[in-house]
Every structure is written in structure tokens, then in C-alpha cells.
Short mmCIF file of C-alpha atoms in Angstrom, two decimals:
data_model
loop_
_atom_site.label_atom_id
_atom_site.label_comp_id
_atom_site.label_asym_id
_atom_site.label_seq_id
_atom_site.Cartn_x
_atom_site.Cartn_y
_atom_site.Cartn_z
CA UNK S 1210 71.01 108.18 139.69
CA UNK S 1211 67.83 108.14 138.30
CA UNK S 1212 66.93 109.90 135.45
CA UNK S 1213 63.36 110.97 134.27
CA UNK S 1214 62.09 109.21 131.85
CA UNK S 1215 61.05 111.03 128.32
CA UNK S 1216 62.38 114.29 129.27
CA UNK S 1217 63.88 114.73 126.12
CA UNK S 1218 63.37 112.51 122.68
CA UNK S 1219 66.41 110.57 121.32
CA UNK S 1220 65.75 108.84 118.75
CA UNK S 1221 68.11 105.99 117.01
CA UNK S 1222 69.25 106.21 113.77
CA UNK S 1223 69.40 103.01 111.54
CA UNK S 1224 72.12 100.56 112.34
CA UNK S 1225 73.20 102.62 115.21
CA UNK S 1226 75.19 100.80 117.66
CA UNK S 1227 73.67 100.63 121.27
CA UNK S 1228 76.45 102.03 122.71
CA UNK S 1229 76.91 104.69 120.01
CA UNK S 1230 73.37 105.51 121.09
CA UNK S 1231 73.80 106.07 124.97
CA UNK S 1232 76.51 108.23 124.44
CA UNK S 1233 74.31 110.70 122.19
CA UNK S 1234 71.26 110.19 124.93
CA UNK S 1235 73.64 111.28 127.46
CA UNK S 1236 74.88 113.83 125.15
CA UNK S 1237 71.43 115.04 125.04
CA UNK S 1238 71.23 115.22 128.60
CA UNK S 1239 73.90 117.29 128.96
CA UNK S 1240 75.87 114.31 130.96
CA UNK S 1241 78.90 112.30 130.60
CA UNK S 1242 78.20 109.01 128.76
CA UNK S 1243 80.05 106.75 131.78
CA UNK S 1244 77.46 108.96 134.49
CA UNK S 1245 74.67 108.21 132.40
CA UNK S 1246 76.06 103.92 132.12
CA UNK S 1247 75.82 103.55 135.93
CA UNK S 1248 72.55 103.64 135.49
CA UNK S 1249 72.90 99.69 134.68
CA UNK S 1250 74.86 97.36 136.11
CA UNK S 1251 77.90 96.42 134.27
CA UNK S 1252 79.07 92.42 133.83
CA UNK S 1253 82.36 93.31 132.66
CA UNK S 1254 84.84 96.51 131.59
CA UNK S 1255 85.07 98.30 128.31
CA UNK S 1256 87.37 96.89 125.87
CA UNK S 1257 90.21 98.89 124.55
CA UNK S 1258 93.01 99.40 122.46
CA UNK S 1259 96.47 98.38 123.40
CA UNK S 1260 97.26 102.15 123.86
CA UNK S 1261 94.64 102.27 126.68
CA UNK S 1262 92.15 104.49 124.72
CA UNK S 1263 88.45 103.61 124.28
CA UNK S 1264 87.67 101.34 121.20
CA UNK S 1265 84.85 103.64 119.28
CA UNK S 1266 83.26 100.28 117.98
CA UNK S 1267 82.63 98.80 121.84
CA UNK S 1268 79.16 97.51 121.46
CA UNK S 1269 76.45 97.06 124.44
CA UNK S 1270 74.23 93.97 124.82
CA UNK S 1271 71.07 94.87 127.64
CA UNK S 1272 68.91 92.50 129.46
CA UNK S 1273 65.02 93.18 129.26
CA UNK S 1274 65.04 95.79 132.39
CA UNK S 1275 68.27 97.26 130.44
CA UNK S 1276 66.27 97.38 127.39
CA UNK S 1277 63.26 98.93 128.90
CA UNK S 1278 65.43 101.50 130.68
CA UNK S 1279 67.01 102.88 127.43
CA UNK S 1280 63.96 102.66 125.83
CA UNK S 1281 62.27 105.01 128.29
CA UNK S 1282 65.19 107.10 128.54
CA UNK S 1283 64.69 107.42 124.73
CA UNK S 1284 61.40 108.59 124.89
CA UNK S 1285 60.58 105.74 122.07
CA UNK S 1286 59.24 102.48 122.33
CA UNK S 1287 61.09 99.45 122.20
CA UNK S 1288 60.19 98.28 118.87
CA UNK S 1289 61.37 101.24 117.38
CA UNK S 1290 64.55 100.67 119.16
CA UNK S 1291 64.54 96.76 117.74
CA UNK S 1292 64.21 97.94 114.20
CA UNK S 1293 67.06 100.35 113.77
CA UNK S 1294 69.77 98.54 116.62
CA UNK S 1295 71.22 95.34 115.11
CA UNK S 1296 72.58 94.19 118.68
CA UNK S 1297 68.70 94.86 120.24
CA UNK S 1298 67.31 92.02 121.66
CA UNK S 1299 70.94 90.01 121.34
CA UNK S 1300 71.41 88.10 124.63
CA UNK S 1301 74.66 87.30 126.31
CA UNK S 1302 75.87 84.60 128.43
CA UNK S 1303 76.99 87.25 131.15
CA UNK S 1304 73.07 87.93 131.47
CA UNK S 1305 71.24 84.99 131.15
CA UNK S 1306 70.20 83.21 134.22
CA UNK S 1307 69.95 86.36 135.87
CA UNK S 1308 67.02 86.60 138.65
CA UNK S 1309 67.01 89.78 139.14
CA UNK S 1310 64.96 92.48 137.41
CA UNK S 1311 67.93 95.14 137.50
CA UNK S 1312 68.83 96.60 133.84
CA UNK S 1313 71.84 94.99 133.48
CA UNK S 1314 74.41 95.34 130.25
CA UNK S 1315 78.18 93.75 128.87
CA UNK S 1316 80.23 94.92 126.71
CA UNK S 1317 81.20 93.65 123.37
CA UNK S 1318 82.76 94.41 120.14
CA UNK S 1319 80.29 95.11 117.45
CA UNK S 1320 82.22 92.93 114.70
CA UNK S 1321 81.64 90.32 117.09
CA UNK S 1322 78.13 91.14 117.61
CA UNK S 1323 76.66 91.69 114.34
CA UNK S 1324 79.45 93.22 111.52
CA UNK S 1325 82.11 95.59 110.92
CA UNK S 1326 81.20 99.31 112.43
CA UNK S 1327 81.73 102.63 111.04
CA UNK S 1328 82.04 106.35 111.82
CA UNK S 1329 78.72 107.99 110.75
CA UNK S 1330 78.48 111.34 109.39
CA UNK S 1331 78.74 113.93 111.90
CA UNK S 1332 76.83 116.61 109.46
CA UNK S 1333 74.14 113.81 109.23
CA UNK S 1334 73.97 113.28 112.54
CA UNK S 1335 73.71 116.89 112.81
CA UNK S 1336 71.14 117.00 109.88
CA UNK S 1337 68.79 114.18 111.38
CA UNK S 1338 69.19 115.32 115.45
CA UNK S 1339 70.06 118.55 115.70
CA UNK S 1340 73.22 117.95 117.52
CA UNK S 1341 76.77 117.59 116.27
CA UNK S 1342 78.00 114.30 118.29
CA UNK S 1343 79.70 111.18 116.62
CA UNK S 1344 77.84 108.40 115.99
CA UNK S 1345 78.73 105.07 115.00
CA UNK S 1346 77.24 102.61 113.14
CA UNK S 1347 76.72 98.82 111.64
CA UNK S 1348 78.10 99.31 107.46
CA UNK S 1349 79.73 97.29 104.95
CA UNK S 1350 82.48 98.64 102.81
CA UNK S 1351 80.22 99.07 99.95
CA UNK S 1352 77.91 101.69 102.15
CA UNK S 1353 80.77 103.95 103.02
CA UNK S 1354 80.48 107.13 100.85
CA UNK S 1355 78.32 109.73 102.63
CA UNK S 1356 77.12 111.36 98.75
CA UNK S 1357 75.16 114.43 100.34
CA UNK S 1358 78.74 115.75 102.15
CA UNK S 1359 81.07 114.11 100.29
CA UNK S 1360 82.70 111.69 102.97
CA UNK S 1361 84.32 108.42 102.97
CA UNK S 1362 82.91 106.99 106.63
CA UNK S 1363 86.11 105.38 108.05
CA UNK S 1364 86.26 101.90 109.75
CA UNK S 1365 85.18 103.06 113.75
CA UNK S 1366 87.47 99.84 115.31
CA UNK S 1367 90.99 101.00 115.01
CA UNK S 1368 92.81 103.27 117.14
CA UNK S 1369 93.17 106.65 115.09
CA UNK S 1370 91.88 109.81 115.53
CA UNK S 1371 89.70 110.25 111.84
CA UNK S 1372 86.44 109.77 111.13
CA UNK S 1373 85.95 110.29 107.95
CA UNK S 1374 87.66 111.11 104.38
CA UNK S 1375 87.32 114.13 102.24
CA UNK S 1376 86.18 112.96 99.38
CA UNK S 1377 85.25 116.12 97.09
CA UNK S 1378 88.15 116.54 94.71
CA UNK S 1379 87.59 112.70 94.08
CA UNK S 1380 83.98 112.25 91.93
CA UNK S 1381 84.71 109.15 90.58
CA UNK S 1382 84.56 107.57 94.60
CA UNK S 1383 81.34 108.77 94.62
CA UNK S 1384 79.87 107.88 91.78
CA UNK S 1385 81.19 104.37 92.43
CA UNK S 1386 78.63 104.10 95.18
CA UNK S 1387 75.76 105.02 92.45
CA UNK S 1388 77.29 102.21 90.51
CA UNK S 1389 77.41 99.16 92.87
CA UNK S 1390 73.68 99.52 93.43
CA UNK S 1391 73.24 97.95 89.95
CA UNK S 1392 76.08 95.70 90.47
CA UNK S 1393 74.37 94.23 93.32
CA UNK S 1394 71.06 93.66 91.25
CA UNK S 1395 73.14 91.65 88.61
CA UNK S 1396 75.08 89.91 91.32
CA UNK S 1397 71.03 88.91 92.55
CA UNK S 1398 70.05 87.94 89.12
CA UNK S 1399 73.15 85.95 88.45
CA UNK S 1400 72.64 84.13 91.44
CA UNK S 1401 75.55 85.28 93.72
CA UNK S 1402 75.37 86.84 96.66
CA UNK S 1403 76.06 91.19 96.15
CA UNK S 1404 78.51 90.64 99.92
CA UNK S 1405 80.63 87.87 97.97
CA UNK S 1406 80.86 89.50 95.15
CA UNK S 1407 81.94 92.69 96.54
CA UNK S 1408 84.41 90.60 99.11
CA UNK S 1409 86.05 88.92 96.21
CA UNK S 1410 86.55 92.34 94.14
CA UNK S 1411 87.82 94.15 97.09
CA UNK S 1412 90.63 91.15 97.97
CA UNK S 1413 91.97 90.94 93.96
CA UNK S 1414 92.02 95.33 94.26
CA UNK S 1415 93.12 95.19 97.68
CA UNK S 1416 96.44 92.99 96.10
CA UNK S 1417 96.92 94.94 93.42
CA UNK S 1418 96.89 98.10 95.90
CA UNK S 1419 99.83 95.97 98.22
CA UNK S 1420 102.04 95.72 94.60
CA UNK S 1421 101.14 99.22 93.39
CA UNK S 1422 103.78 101.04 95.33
CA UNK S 1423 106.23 99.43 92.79
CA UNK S 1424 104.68 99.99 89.58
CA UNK S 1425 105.88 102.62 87.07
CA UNK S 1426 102.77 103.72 85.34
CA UNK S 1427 100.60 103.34 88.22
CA UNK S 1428 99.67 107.53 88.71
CA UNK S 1429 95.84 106.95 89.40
CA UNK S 1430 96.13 105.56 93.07
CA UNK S 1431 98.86 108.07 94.53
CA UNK S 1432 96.82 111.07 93.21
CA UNK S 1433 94.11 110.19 95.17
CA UNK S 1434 96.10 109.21 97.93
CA UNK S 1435 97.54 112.84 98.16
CA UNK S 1436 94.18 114.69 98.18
CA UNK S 1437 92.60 112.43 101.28
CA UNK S 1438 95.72 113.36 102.89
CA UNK S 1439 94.81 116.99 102.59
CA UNK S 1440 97.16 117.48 99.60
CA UNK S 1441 100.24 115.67 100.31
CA UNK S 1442 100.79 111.88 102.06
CA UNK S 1443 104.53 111.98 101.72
CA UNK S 1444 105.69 113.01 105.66
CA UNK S 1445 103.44 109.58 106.69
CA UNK S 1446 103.07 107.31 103.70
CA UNK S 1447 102.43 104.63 105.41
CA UNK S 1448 100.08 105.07 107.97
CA UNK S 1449 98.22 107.33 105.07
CA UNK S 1450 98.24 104.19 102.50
CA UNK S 1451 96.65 101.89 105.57
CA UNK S 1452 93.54 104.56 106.30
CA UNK S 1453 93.14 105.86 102.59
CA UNK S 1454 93.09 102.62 100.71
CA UNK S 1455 89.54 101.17 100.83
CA UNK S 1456 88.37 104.60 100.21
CA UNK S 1457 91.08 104.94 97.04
CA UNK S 1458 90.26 101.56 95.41
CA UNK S 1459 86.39 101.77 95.57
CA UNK S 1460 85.98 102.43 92.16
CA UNK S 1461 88.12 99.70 90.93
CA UNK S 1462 86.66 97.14 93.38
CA UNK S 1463 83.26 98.30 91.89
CA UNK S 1464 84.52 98.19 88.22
CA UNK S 1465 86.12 94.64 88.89
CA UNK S 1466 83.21 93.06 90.79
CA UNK S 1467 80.91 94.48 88.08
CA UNK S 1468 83.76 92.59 85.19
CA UNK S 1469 83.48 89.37 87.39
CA UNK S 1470 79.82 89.04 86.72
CA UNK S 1471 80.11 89.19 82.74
CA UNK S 1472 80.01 86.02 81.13
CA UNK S 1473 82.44 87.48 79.00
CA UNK S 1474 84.99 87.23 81.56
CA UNK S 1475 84.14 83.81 82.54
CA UNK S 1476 84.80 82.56 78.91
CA UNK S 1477 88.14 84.70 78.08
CA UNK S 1478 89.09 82.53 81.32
CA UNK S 1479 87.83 79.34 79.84
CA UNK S 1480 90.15 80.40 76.33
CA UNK S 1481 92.91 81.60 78.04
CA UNK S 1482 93.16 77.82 80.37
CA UNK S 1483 93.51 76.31 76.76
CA UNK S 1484 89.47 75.59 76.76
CA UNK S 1485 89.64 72.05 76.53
CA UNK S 1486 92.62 71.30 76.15
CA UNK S 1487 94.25 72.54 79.61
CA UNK S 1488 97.51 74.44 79.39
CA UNK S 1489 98.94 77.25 82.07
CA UNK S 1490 97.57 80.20 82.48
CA UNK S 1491 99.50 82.58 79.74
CA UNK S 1492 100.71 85.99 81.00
CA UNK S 1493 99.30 87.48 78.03
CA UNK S 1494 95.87 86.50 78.64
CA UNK S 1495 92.90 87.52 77.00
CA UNK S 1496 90.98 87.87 80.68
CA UNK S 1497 93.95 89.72 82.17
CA UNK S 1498 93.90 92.68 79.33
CA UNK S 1499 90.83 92.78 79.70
CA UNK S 1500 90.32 93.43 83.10
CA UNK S 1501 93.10 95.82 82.88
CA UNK S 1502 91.28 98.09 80.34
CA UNK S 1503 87.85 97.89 82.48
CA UNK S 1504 89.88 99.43 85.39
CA UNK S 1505 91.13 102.02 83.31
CA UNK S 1506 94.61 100.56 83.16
CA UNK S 1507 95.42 98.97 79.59
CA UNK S 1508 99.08 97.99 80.94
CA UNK S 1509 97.93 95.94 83.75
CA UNK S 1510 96.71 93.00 81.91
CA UNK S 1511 100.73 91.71 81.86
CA UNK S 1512 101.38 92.70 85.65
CA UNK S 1513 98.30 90.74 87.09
CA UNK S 1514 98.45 87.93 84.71
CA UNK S 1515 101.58 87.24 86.45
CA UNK S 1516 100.63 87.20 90.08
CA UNK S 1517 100.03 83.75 90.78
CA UNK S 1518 97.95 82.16 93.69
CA UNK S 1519 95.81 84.90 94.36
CA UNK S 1520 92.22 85.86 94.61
CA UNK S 1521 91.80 86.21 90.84
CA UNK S 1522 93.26 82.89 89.89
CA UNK S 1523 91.11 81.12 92.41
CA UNK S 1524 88.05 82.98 90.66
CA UNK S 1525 89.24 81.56 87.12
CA UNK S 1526 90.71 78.20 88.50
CA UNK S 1527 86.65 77.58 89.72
CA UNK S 1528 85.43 79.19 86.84
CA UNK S 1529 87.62 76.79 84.28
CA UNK S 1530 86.96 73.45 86.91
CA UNK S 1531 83.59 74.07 86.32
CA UNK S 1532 83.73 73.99 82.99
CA UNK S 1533 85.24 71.09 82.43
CA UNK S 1534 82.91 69.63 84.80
CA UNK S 1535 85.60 68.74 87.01
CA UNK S 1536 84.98 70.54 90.22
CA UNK S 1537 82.97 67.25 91.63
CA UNK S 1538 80.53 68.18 94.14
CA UNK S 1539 79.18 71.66 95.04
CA UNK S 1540 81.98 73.35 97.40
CA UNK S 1541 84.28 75.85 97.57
CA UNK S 1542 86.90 74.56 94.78
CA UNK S 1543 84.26 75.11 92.75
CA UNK S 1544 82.74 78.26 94.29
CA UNK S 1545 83.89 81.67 92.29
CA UNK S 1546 82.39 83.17 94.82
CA UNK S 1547 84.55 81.72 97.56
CA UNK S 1548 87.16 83.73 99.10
CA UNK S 1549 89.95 81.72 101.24
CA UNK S 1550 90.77 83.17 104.32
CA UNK S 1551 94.45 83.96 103.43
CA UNK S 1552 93.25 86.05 100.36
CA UNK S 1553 91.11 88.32 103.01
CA UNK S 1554 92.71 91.36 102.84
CA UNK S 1555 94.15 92.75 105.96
CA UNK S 1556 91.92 95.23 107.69
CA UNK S 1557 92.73 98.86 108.87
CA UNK S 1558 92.92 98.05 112.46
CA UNK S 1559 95.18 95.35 112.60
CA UNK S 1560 97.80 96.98 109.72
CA UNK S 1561 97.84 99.98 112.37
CA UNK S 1562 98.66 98.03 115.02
CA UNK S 1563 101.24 96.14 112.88
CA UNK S 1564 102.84 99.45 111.63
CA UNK S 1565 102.84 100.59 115.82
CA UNK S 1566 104.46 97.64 116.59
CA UNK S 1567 107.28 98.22 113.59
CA UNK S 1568 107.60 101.47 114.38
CA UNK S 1569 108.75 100.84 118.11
CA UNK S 1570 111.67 98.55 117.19
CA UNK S 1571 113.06 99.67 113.53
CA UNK S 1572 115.27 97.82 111.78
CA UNK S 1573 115.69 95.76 114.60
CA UNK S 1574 115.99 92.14 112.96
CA UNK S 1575 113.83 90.92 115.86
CA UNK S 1576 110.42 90.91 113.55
CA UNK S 1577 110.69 89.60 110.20
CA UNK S 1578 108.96 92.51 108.86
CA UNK S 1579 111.28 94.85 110.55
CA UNK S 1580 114.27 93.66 108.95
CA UNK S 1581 112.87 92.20 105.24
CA UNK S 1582 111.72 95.03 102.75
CA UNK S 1583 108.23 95.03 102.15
CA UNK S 1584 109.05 94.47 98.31
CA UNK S 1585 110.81 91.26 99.40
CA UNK S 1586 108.37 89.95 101.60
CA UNK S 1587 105.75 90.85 98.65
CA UNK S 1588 107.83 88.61 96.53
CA UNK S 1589 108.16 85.83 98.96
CA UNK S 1590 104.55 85.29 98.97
CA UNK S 1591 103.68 85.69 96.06
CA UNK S 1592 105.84 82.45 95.13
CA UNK S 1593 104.32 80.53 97.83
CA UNK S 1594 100.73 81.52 96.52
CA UNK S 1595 101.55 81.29 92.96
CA UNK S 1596 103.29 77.24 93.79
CA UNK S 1597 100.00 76.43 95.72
CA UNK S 1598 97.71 77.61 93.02
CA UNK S 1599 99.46 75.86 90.85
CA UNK S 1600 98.89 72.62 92.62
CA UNK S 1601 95.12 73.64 93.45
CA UNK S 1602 94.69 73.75 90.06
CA UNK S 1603 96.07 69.91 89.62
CA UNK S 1604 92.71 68.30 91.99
CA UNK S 1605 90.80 65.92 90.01
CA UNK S 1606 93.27 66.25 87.22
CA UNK S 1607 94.18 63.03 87.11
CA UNK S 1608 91.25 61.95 84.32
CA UNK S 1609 90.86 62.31 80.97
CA UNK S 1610 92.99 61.27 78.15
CA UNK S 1611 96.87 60.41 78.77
CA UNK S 1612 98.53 62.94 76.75
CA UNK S 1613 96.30 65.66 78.26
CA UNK S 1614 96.72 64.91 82.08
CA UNK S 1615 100.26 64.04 81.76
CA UNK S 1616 100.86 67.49 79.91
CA UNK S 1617 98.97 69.40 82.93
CA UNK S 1618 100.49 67.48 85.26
CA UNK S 1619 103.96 68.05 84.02
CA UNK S 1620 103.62 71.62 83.55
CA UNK S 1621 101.90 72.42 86.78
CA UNK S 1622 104.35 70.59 89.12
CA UNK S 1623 107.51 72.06 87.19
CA UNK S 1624 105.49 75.51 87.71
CA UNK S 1625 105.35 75.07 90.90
CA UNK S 1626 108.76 73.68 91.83
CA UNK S 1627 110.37 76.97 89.40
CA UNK S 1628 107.83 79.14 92.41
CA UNK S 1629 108.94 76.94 95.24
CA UNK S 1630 112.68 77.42 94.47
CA UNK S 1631 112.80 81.42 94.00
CA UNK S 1632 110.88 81.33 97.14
CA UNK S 1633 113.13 79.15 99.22
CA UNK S 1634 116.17 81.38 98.14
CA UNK S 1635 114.57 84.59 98.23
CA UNK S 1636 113.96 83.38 102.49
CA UNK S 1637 117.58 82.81 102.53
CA UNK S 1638 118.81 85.77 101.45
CA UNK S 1639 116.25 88.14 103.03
CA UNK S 1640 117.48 85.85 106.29
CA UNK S 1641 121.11 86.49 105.43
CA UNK S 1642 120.43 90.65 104.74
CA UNK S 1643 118.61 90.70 107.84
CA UNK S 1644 121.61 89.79 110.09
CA UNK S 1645 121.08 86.35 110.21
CA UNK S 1646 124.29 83.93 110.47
CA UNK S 1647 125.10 81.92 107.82
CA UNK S 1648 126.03 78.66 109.66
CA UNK S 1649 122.81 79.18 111.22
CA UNK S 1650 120.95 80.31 107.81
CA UNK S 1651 122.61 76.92 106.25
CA UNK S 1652 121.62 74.36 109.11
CA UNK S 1653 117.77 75.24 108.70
CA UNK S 1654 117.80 74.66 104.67
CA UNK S 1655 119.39 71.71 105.98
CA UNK S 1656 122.49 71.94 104.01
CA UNK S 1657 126.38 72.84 104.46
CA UNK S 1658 127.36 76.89 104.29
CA UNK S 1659 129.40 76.57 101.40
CA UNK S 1660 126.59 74.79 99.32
CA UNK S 1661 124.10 77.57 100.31
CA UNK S 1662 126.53 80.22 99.63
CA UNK S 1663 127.12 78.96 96.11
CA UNK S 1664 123.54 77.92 95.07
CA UNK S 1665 122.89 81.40 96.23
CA UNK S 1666 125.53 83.58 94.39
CA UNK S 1667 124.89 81.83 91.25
CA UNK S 1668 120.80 82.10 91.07
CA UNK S 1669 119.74 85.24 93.52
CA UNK S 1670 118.55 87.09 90.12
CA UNK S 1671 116.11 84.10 89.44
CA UNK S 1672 112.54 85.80 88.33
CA UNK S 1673 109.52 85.65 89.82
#
């Protein structure tokens, strides 16, 4: 088919996907998006999820006579359409070379293309085009909160049917995105960039949010939980904890990135490491309490402080190598601003499709997280992260005077070995509760069954 061109005016909103945008020009033509697609010729198929349904973030890359054909189609010209599309003007392998001047388009994913995608608002939409049609488009986490309706815009790449949030019995989310616009300046004027800033804030919160479920005073974070969920999360807390948390924690990842920037912080860390005299991080530290009371959470200060090997103790491990002028040259062990990949927080998407997959074979014994408790798998890794900060901590320790490094030395590496240990028989026992045989259990910690049985029974309280 062959449409005429300019019949009726479509134009893009800003960081619109291109495919997001075909659908509403068909939409506006009073067409199905895939009639309105064959008017290009397709190098590949549409991805998908693993349930077979469309992925809302599939992202379309054009050659020139595709670009001029949606451009016309449009009714706008193309540098209109190259300021507001991210992907515009993106070439693909699947189109170069080509000889022919047919509009021609692939498919993508628009994380792959240019960043994360998102839902926009539909009342927006609405507002700014006069029809009510989804729309998705390019935004980081800390654009999310649609403040004229209220709305937390929800991640557009996994497979679940919501869009957005409700977020008008919860203010404070809100005015969280009024406050990270001046967070952002000071990141600028401290010299950080606002995306790292707000990437490290959201992995420490994002933690704290995996432990929460266990802790007593926590009431903030379930309260909000239960009024996304339209009043009460309890028949499907789990899938309701995956979708509602980056909406839930905002203000904390705001209040934490803002706490990260205050030279304050940066020298309770340097006090709390023993200044210059090193010692372990205490887990009554100054920087801990008072983190917890700029979250709005005096008690936390003892709970994080003891949560070794994450996010936060990287920040303060650069922070306290830097002051001692000990992080050598620039990098990332001396970055506060670095985030390691195995602190990145898991996203939306793939928790989904890990709670799908759990859900299909429960209590099984086939998956590891099928058969260990979450709190025990929690536990697990937080040894293993807490031993390996521990040893971070010990690079370039080796100068300086004798009784010093010996003394860090010392207490790092019997730190660690304390983390190592629980670890090790917290494996063997979640291996042993999960069905596991014991001969079999025994013969990978490379010892006899009676000696595991026995170091077992007599230390499976062990702390940590």
C-alpha cells in the first residue's frame, strides 16, 4: 500500500521511540500498526518475550528512503523527526550496503539502541495529540514521575500488562522528582556525573530494599507498597515488590545520592576507617547513623553498617583510599563514583522472568533459588561480598609503617576468613535442606560425611 503523504499531522514527542511512533501514525490513520509497517521492507522479525507477546520497547532503525517515508507520512520534516527520536539517523549493519532506494527498516531493542525505555503517560499523550494511544519512550529512572497526573511511568521492556503507577496517596515520590533536579546541579558542581550519582544511590537503596522484607521496624516501604497495589499487595507479593520498587525507593535513592555528595559524609567515612590510622569499619559508625537519619530511619545506621561488600562500602573504601593517597592512579578503585557490575541492581524485566521461571517448577530442588529461601541466599552473599570487600580494601596496603600494615592486614584477612567460613557452611546446609545428599554434599567441600556433619552441627548458628 501506499499511503498519502501529509494527510494527517503526527507529530513526535521528545524521546519517542521510532517504533512507538509508527504505531500512533497508524493509529492516526485509523490502521493497524503491522498494515501500516509493510510499507518498508523488513531485514528481520520483531523481537519478543519468551511468552510470545510483543516486547513494548522493540525499537526501529530506517534507512534514508525509510526515513523520508515516515517523515512524509508524518507530515513533518525530517529534522524535526532527528531532534526528538534518539534512534533517528542510527544505521544498522542489516542496511548498510544496500543499493537500493526502497525504505527499508530492522528491528532492535531500544536499550540496545540508545537507553532504557519507558511507558509514557497516556493522559499526556492524550494532552499533547489529542488521542489516547500508548506511547513509549527513551527515560532514565530519575525522569519517571509524571507530576501533572500523578504517575510513576513503568519500565516499557518487561512482559507485564502496567504502564504506569498510581502515585497520588504517595507525595513524598513526587516531590522527590522536584528534589533530584538540585541534586543533579551539585552532582555538576562537585564534579560527578548526575547518571553516576543517581546509579550508585539507586544500587545501595535497591540492597537495602532486597533485606527490607526482614526488618522489624521497617513500616515506610510496605505502606507504599500496598497503595501502588491498589490498597493491598498481599495475594502477589512478589511480583508486586519486583514492579513497585523503583517507584517505592525514589525518595530514598534521592535522599542518599543527595547525602553522598556532602563532604560531611565523605569525612564521617574518613573517621569512622580510623582516619589515619586504618582500623575496620565499626558497625556503629558515625557515616552509617547518619545516613540512616537522612533517610528518615534513625535505626538503620546498625543494620547497614553491617552489610559488608556492597555498594556503600565500595563508595567509602574509594573515598578513605583516596585519602590516604593510596588509590595510585586514577581508576575505578579509586572512583566513588564507580559502580561494579555485580552491585547493579537487578532490573524489572529480568526479576519477572526469574520469578516465571520459579513459579513453573516450585520447590523443585532443580534451581537453587527454588529450593534455598530467599533469606538464605541473601545471607550467602552477603558473606561472599562482605569477604571480598574486605580484601579490596587490603590493595596497596602493604606500605606505611610496620605496626600499621600488619594491624590492617591482620584484621582484614581474619575478617574475611570469619565471612568466608559462615558462607561456606551456610552453602552446605542450604545444599543439605534442599534435598541434596550428604555423601554427595561432603565430596564437593572435599571432606569425609562425618567431618561435615560435625563441623556443621556444632557452628550452623555462626553470625553473619
Amino acid at each position: 500500500m501506499t499511503p498519502h503523504p501529509a494527510l494527517l499531522r503526527t507529530a513526535p514527542l521528545q524521546g519517542e521511540t521510532t517504533s512507538s511512533l509508527i504505531f500512533r501514525v497508524a493509529s492516526r490513520y485509523g490502521m493497524e500498526a503491522k498494515v501500516l509497517r509493510s510499507c518498508w521492507h523488513w531485514r528481520n522479525y520483531p523481537p519478543g518475550h519468551d511468552s510470545g507477546g510483543a516486547r513494548a520497547d522493540a525499537e526501529v532503525l530506517l534507512n534514508a528512503a525509510g526515513r523520508q517515508l515516515l517523515a512524509s507520512l508524518c507530515g513533518v520534516t525530517e529534522d524535526v523527526l532527528a531532534r526528538a527520536l534518539p534512534s533517528w539517523g542510527q544505521e544498522d549493519a542489516k542496511l548498510a550496503g544496500r543499493q537500493d532506494r526502497a525504505p527499508a527498516a530492522a528491528w532492535r531493542i531500544a536499550s540496545a539502541v540508545a537507553s532504557p525505555a519507558a511507558f509514557g503517560c497516556r493522559l499526556c499523550t492524550a494532552r499533547r495529540t489529542g488521542m489516547l494511544v500508548r506511547a513509549v519512550r527513551y527515560a532514565p529512572l530519575w525522569e519517571r514521575v509524571c507530576m501533572r497526573h500523578g504517575r510513576w511511568l513503568l519500565d516499557a521492556d518487561a512482559d507485564q500488562p502496567l504502564e504506569h503507577l498510581d502515585l497520588r496517596g504517595l507525595p513524598e515520590v513526587v516531590a522527590a522528582q522536584r528534589r533530584w533536579t538540585g541534586v543533579a546541579r551539585r552532582a555538576v558542581r562537585a564534579g560527578a556525573a548526575p547518571e553516576r550519582v543517581f546509579a550508585l544511590a539507586h544500587a545501595v537503596v535497591a540492597r537495602w530494599w532486597e533485606q527490607a522484607l526482614h526488618w522489624e521496624r521497617e513500616s515506610v516501604w510496605p505502606q507504599r507498597l500496598h497503595r501502588v497495589a491498589g490498597g493491598n499487595a498481599g495475594t502477589d507479593l512478589d511480583r508486586w515488590r519486583l514492579v513497585g520498587r523503583d517507584a517505592i525507593v525514589f525518595p530514598e535513592v534521592v535522599a542518599v545520592a543527595d547525602a553522598l555528595l556532602d563532604p560531611a559524609m565523605a569525612e564521617l567515612a574518613w573517621r569512622d576507617s580510623g582516619a589515619g590510622r586504618p582500623r575496620p569499619l565499626p558497625a556503629d559508625g558515625a557515616l552509617f547513623r547518619r545516613l540512616g537519619e537522612r533517610v528518615g530511619r534513625p535505626w538503620l545506621g546498625p543494620v547497614a553498617a553491617t552489610d559488608y561488600g556492597g555498594p556503600l562500602t565500595s563508595w567509602m573504601g574509594a573515598v578513605i583510599r583516596l585519602r590516604r593517597g593510596a588509590g595510585g592512579p586514577p581508576g575505578y578503585d579509586n572512583d566513588p563514583w564507580w559502580l561494579r557490575q555485580d552491585h547493579q541492581p537487578a532490573t524489572m524485566a529480568g526479576q519477572l522472568r526469574v520469578l516465571g521461571k520459579e513459579k513453573k517448577t516450585p520447590g523443585s530442588g532443580r534451581t537453587w533459588r527454588a529450593a534455598v529461601p530467599p533469606e538464605q541466599r541473601m545471607l550467602i552473599t552477603r558473606a561472599i561480598e562482605g569477604a571480598e570487600e574486605q580484601l579490596m580494601q587490603l590493595r596497596g596496603a602493604q606500605y606505611g609503617k610496620t605496626a600499621d600494615v600488619a594491624q590492617q592486614l591482620l584484621s582484614n584477612l581474619g575478617h574475611a576468613a570469619t565471612l568466608i567460613d559462615n558462607a561456606w557452611k551456610r552453602t552446605a546446609l542450604a545444599a543439605l535442606n534442599a534435598g541434596m545428599p550428604l555423601d554427595e554434599v561432603a565430596q564437593w567441600a572435599h571432606m569425609s560425611a562425618d567431618a561435615l556433619m560435625n563441623l556443621l552441627t556444632g557452628g550452623q548458628e555462626d553470625g553473619g
